[in-house]
PDB file of C-alpha atoms in Angstrom:
ATOM      1  CA  MET E 261     115.610  24.209  87.067  1.00 76.00           C
ATOM      2  CA  GLU E 262     116.968  23.429  83.640  1.00 80.00           C
ATOM      3  CA  GLN E 263     114.761  20.299  83.460  1.00 83.00           C
ATOM      4  CA  ILE E 264     111.709  22.436  84.200  1.00 83.00           C
ATOM      5  CA  LEU E 265     112.662  24.935  81.494  1.00 80.00           C
ATOM      6  CA  HIS E 266     113.095  22.173  78.922  1.00 82.00           C
ATOM      7  CA  ALA E 267     109.842  20.512  79.921  1.00 83.00           C
ATOM      8  CA  TYR E 268     107.820  23.683  79.401  1.00 81.00           C
ATOM      9  CA  TYR E 269     109.670  25.272  76.481  1.00 84.00           C
ATOM     10  CA  ASP E 270     110.571  22.296  74.281  1.00 83.00           C
ATOM     11  CA  ASP E 271     108.644  22.113  71.031  1.00 80.00           C
ATOM     12  CA  ASN E 272     107.886  25.860  70.938  1.00 82.00           C
ATOM     13  CA  ALA E 273     106.546  26.045  74.547  1.00 86.00           C
ATOM     14  CA  LYS E 274     103.930  23.410  73.814  1.00 87.00           C
ATOM     15  CA  LYS E 275     103.466  22.310  77.440  1.00 90.00           C
ATOM     16  CA  LEU E 276     103.076  25.896  78.684  1.00 88.00           C
ATOM     17  CA  HIS E 277     100.557  26.632  75.945  1.00 89.00           C
ATOM     18  CA  ARG E 278      98.543  23.510  76.854  1.00 90.00           C
ATOM     19  CA  VAL E 279      98.334  24.649  80.489  1.00 91.00           C
ATOM     20  CA  VAL E 280      97.189  28.127  79.387  1.00 90.00           C
ATOM     21  CA  ASP E 281      94.640  26.629  76.964  1.00 90.00           C
ATOM     22  CA  ARG E 282      93.227  24.430  79.717  1.00 90.00           C
ATOM     23  CA  ILE E 283      92.792  27.436  82.027  1.00 90.00           C
ATOM     24  CA  LEU E 284      91.224  29.550  79.277  1.00 89.00           C
ATOM     25  CA  LEU E 285      88.693  26.809  78.577  1.00 88.00           C
ATOM     26  CA  LYS E 286      87.413  27.233  82.146  1.00 85.00           C
ATOM     27  CA  TYR E 287      86.456  30.794  81.192  1.00 79.00           C
ATOM     28  CA  GLY E 288      84.864  29.877  77.890  1.00 81.00           C
ATOM     29  CA  GLY E 289      88.003  30.428  75.824  1.00 81.00           C
ATOM     30  CA  VAL E 290      89.207  33.564  74.086  1.00 82.00           C
ATOM     31  CA  PRO E 291      89.293  34.640  70.441  1.00 83.00           C
ATOM     32  CA  GLU E 292      92.251  33.328  68.459  1.00 84.00           C
ATOM     33  CA  LYS E 293      93.635  36.860  68.115  1.00 84.00           C
ATOM     34  CA  ASP E 294      93.972  37.151  71.919  1.00 85.00           C
ATOM     35  CA  LEU E 295      95.807  33.861  72.463  1.00 86.00           C
ATOM     36  CA  ASP E 296      99.244  35.404  71.921  1.00 89.00           C
ATOM     37  CA  ASP E 297      98.499  37.959  74.648  1.00 90.00           C
ATOM     38  CA  PHE E 298      97.781  35.172  77.106  1.00 89.00           C
ATOM     39  CA  TYR E 299     100.820  33.152  76.013  1.00 89.00           C
ATOM     40  CA  SER E 300     103.009  36.225  76.588  1.00 91.00           C
ATOM     41  CA  LEU E 301     101.416  36.690  79.985  1.00 91.00           C
ATOM     42  CA  ALA E 302     102.176  33.034  80.726  1.00 91.00           C
ATOM     43  CA  ASN E 303     105.838  33.599  79.877  1.00 91.00           C
ATOM     44  CA  GLU E 304     105.993  36.428  82.415  1.00 92.00           C
ATOM     45  CA  VAL E 305     104.250  34.309  85.051  1.00 91.00           C
ATOM     46  CA  PHE E 306     106.564  31.391  84.328  1.00 89.00           C
ATOM     47  CA  ALA E 307     109.662  33.567  84.804  1.00 89.00           C
ATOM     48  CA  ASP E 308     108.282  34.892  88.080  1.00 91.00           C
ATOM     49  CA  ALA E 309     107.205  31.431  89.271  1.00 90.00           C
ATOM     50  CA  ILE E 310     110.613  29.910  88.600  1.00 88.00           C
ATOM     51  CA  LYS E 311     112.238  32.671  90.693  1.00 89.00           C
ATOM     52  CA  ARG E 312     109.809  32.153  93.580  1.00 89.00           C
ATOM     53  CA  TYR E 313     109.707  28.345  93.462  1.00 86.00           C
ATOM     54  CA  GLU E 314     110.951  26.892  96.745  1.00 84.00           C
ATOM     55  CA  GLY E 315     110.847  23.215  95.840  1.00 80.00           C
ATOM     56  CA  THR E 316     108.466  22.290  98.687  1.00 82.00           C
ATOM     57  CA  ARG E 317     105.654  21.234  96.342  1.00 83.00           C
ATOM     58  CA  ASN E 318     105.267  20.104  92.752  1.00 88.00           C
ATOM     59  CA  PHE E 319     106.288  22.857  90.283  1.00 89.00           C
ATOM     60  CA  ASP E 320     103.466  21.975  87.889  1.00 89.00           C
ATOM     61  CA  THR E 321     100.899  22.618  90.637  1.00 89.00           C
ATOM     62  CA  PHE E 322     102.641  25.807  91.730  1.00 90.00           C
ATOM     63  CA  LEU E 323     102.832  27.158  88.162  1.00 90.00           C
ATOM     64  CA  TYR E 324      99.217  26.201  87.465  1.00 91.00           C
ATOM     65  CA  SER E 325      97.973  28.159  90.493  1.00 91.00           C
ATOM     66  CA  CYS E 326     100.118  31.178  89.515  1.00 91.00           C
ATOM     67  CA  LEU E 327      98.827  31.059  85.935  1.00 91.00           C
ATOM     68  CA  LEU E 328      95.242  30.573  87.063  1.00 91.00           C
ATOM     69  CA  ASN E 329      95.376  33.656  89.284  1.00 92.00           C
ATOM     70  CA  LYS E 330      97.032  35.842  86.646  1.00 92.00           C
ATOM     71  CA  ILE E 331      94.733  34.748  83.820  1.00 91.00           C
ATOM     72  CA  LYS E 332      91.680  35.212  86.029  1.00 90.00           C
ATOM     73  CA  SER E 333      92.841  38.757  86.836  1.00 90.00           C
ATOM     74  CA  GLU E 334      93.464  39.513  83.164  1.00 89.00           C
ATOM     75  CA  MET E 335      90.041  38.195  82.137  1.00 87.00           C
ATOM     76  CA  THR E 336      88.403  40.325  84.836  1.00 86.00           C
ATOM     77  CA  ARG E 337      90.335  43.392  83.666  1.00 86.00           C
ATOM     78  CA  ARG E 338      89.312  42.847  80.035  1.00 81.00           C
ATOM     79  CA  ASN E 339      85.667  42.330  80.944  1.00 80.00           C
ATOM     80  CA  ARG E 340      85.705  45.472  83.080  1.00 80.00           C
ATOM     81  CA  ILE E 341      86.946  47.465  80.097  1.00 76.00           C
ATOM     82  CA  LYS E 342      84.175  46.023  77.907  1.00 73.00           C
ATOM     83  CA  ARG E 343      81.517  46.837  80.497  1.00 71.00           C
ATOM     84  CA  GLY E 344      82.850  50.373  80.762  1.00 66.00           C
ATOM     85  CA  ALA E 345      82.401  50.865  77.029  1.00 59.00           C
ATOM     86  CA  ASP E 346      78.846  49.532  77.246  1.00 59.00           C
ATOM     87  CA  ARG E 347      77.944  52.109  79.885  1.00 61.00           C
ATOM     88  CA  ILE E 348      78.825  55.025  77.670  1.00 62.00           C
ATOM     89  CA  THR E 349      76.830  53.876  74.636  1.00 66.00           C
ATOM     90  CA  ILE E 350      73.522  55.515  73.876  1.00 69.00           C
ATOM     91  CA  SER E 351      70.849  54.029  71.686  1.00 71.00           C
ATOM     92  CA  LEU E 352      69.837  55.968  68.593  1.00 70.00           C
ATOM     93  CA  ASP E 353      66.270  55.346  69.727  1.00 72.00           C
ATOM     94  CA  ALA E 354      66.800  57.067  73.116  1.00 74.00           C
ATOM     95  CA  LEU E 355      64.205  59.789  73.612  1.00 74.00           C
ATOM     96  CA  ILE E 356      65.453  63.345  74.060  1.00 74.00           C
ATOM     97  CA  GLY E 357      64.207  66.922  74.268  1.00 67.00           C
ATOM     98  CA  GLU E 358      60.808  68.455  74.848  1.00 67.00           C
ATOM     99  CA  ASP E 359      59.049  66.308  72.279  1.00 62.00           C
ATOM    100  CA  GLU E 360      58.710  62.870  73.827  1.00 67.00           C
ATOM    101  CA  ASN E 361      59.164  61.180  70.446  1.00 68.00           C
ATOM    102  CA  THR E 362      62.342  62.890  69.294  1.00 72.00           C
ATOM    103  CA  THR E 363      65.207  60.443  69.405  1.00 74.00           C
ATOM    104  CA  VAL E 364      68.964  60.808  69.279  1.00 71.00           C
ATOM    105  CA  GLY E 365      68.851  59.382  65.758  1.00 70.00           C
ATOM    106  CA  ASP E 366      66.424  62.136  64.690  1.00 67.00           C
ATOM    107  CA  VAL E 367      68.828  64.939  65.618  1.00 66.00           C
ATOM    108  CA  ILE E 368      72.116  63.499  64.368  1.00 66.00           C
ATOM    109  CA  ALA E 369      73.066  65.444  61.282  1.00 58.00           C
ATOM    110  CA  ASP E 370      73.679  63.134  58.358  1.00 61.00           C
ATOM    111  CA  SER E 371      72.960  63.574  54.712  1.00 61.00           C
ATOM    112  CA  VAL E 372      72.439  59.841  54.172  1.00 59.00           C
ATOM    113  CA  THR E 373      69.577  58.114  55.943  1.00 59.00           C
ATOM    114  CA  VAL E 374      67.625  54.948  55.311  1.00 58.00           C
ATOM    115  CA  GLU E 375      64.642  57.162  54.590  1.00 57.00           C
ATOM    116  CA  LYS E 376      66.439  59.155  51.892  1.00 61.00           C
ATOM    117  CA  ILE E 377      67.890  56.057  50.298  1.00 60.00           C
ATOM    118  CA  VAL E 378      64.433  54.521  50.105  1.00 57.00           C
ATOM    119  CA  PHE E 379      62.659  57.442  48.480  1.00 60.00           C
ATOM    120  CA  GLU E 380      65.334  59.140  46.360  1.00 58.00           C
ATOM    121  CA  GLU E 381      64.614  56.824  43.469  1.00 55.00           C
ATOM    122  CA  LYS E 382      61.439  55.763  41.740  1.00 59.00           C
ATOM    123  CA  GLU E 383      60.123  52.496  43.100  1.00 61.00           C
ATOM    124  CA  GLU E 384      60.508  50.794  39.700  1.00 62.00           C
ATOM    125  CA  SER E 385      64.271  51.292  39.852  1.00 65.00           C
ATOM    126  CA  PHE E 386      64.678  49.896  43.369  1.00 69.00           C
ATOM    127  CA  SER E 387      66.944  46.932  43.880  1.00 75.00           C
ATOM    128  CA  LYS E 388      65.544  43.618  45.035  1.00 81.00           C
ATOM    129  CA  ARG E 389      66.895  44.330  48.512  1.00 81.00           C
ATOM    130  CA  MET E 390      65.154  47.684  48.685  1.00 79.00           C
ATOM    131  CA  LEU E 391      61.882  46.168  47.525  1.00 81.00           C
ATOM    132  CA  LEU E 392      62.237  43.455  50.158  1.00 84.00           C
ATOM    133  CA  TYR E 393      62.882  46.127  52.805  1.00 83.00           C
ATOM    134  CA  LEU E 394      59.787  48.069  51.769  1.00 82.00           C
ATOM    135  CA  SER E 395      57.689  44.897  51.706  1.00 86.00           C
ATOM    136  CA  ARG E 396      58.519  44.380  55.371  1.00 87.00           C
ATOM    137  CA  LEU E 397      56.946  47.723  56.277  1.00 89.00           C
ATOM    138  CA  SER E 398      53.248  48.331  56.740  1.00 92.00           C
ATOM    139  CA  LYS E 399      51.423  51.019  54.739  1.00 92.00           C
ATOM    140  CA  LEU E 400      51.497  53.346  57.764  1.00 93.00           C
ATOM    141  CA  GLN E 401      55.223  52.745  58.281  1.00 91.00           C
ATOM    142  CA  ARG E 402      55.862  53.605  54.616  1.00 88.00           C
ATOM    143  CA  GLU E 403      53.885  56.824  54.991  1.00 90.00           C
ATOM    144  CA  VAL E 404      55.881  57.801  58.068  1.00 91.00           C
ATOM    145  CA  LEU E 405      59.081  56.991  56.178  1.00 87.00           C
ATOM    146  CA  LYS E 406      58.034  59.157  53.197  1.00 84.00           C
ATOM    147  CA  ARG E 407      57.276  62.125  55.426  1.00 88.00           C
ATOM    148  CA  LYS E 408      60.505  61.762  57.383  1.00 85.00           C
ATOM    149  CA  THR E 409      62.364  61.765  54.082  1.00 78.00           C
ATOM    150  CA  ALA E 410      60.561  64.906  53.012  1.00 80.00           C
ATOM    151  CA  GLY E 411      61.798  66.638  56.182  1.00 82.00           C
ATOM    152  CA  TYR E 412      58.618  66.683  58.233  1.00 87.00           C
ATOM    153  CA  LEU E 413      59.020  67.009  62.010  1.00 90.00           C
ATOM    154  CA  PRO E 414      57.675  64.223  64.245  1.00 90.00           C
ATOM    155  CA  GLY E 415      54.732  66.361  65.414  1.00 90.00           C
ATOM    156  CA  GLU E 416      53.813  67.242  61.825  1.00 91.00           C
ATOM    157  CA  ILE E 417      53.903  63.605  60.788  1.00 92.00           C
ATOM    158  CA  ARG E 418      51.683  62.557  63.673  1.00 93.00           C
ATOM    159  CA  LYS E 419      49.190  65.333  62.931  1.00 93.00           C
ATOM    160  CA  ASP E 420      49.210  64.672  59.176  1.00 92.00           C
ATOM    161  CA  LEU E 421      48.667  60.921  59.605  1.00 94.00           C
ATOM    162  CA  GLN E 422      46.460  61.345  62.696  1.00 94.00           C
ATOM    163  CA  ILE E 423      48.449  58.912  64.796  1.00 94.00           C
ATOM    164  CA  SER E 424      49.445  58.915  68.453  1.00 93.00           C
ATOM    165  CA  LYS E 425      52.948  59.385  69.814  1.00 90.00           C
ATOM    166  CA  LYS E 426      53.018  55.682  70.587  1.00 92.00           C
ATOM    167  CA  GLU E 427      52.051  54.701  67.034  1.00 92.00           C
ATOM    168  CA  TYR E 428      54.684  57.070  65.653  1.00 92.00           C
ATOM    169  CA  ALA E 429      57.345  55.565  67.928  1.00 90.00           C
ATOM    170  CA  GLU E 430      56.321  52.052  66.886  1.00 91.00           C
ATOM    171  CA  CYS E 431      56.577  53.008  63.202  1.00 90.00           C
ATOM    172  CA  ASN E 432      60.042  54.475  63.765  1.00 88.00           C
ATOM    173  CA  ALA E 433      61.131  51.330  65.586  1.00 88.00           C
ATOM    174  CA  ALA E 434      59.900  49.142  62.717  1.00 88.00           C
ATOM    175  CA  ILE E 435      61.545  51.340  60.082  1.00 87.00           C
ATOM    176  CA  ARG E 436      64.907  51.076  61.837  1.00 85.00           C
ATOM    177  CA  SER E 437      64.602  47.559  63.195  1.00 85.00           C
ATOM    178  CA  TYR E 438      67.433  45.170  62.426  1.00 81.00           C
ATOM    179  CA  ARG E 439      64.944  42.697  60.960  1.00 81.00           C
ATOM    180  CA  SER E 440      63.840  45.270  58.391  1.00 80.00           C
ATOM    181  CA  VAL E 441      67.150  46.991  57.664  1.00 81.00           C
ATOM    182  CA  SER E 442      69.266  43.807  57.580  1.00 79.00           C
ATOM    183  CA  VAL E 443      68.067  42.962  54.065  1.00 78.00           C
ATOM    184  CA  LEU E 444      69.783  46.125  52.780  1.00 74.00           C
ATOM    185  CA  PHE E 445      73.258  44.855  53.679  1.00 70.00           C
TER     186      PHE E 445
END
């Protein structure tokens, strides 16, 4: 048993870490920050495997199968947690309420919005980023943005600009799209 311990834990557990790394590669790897978690898990598995080892087969093979099962279970558990978080997220563009074009983002109270940032200043004083953002919007999208900033309701904007619910929704999507907004960051 002492030979096995030395083999796996000499040189700061290098051999044990190599086995864990090889298994993790099968699953596409993990971020560097999570490696220590898996190395700690491997230490626990190693301690358990050494207690249960009967000597009937090669210890390396026995440990590898124990580690593989434990790491696979841990990866599944972590992915399940991530999927659970994804299920409870709601898009800001999700439609709500009586008005079919009112979105979650429209009703969240916030004093700072892209719309207000865009039209609080005179266009001459806009930064290069803001000008680039505005250049990515069509004339209709700019008009929708101006009215939203002024506090108009979706129905009022549609009536004022004589556009359909679909056109209004498309303008909102373009105003908030990552492609457009990303230049502001």
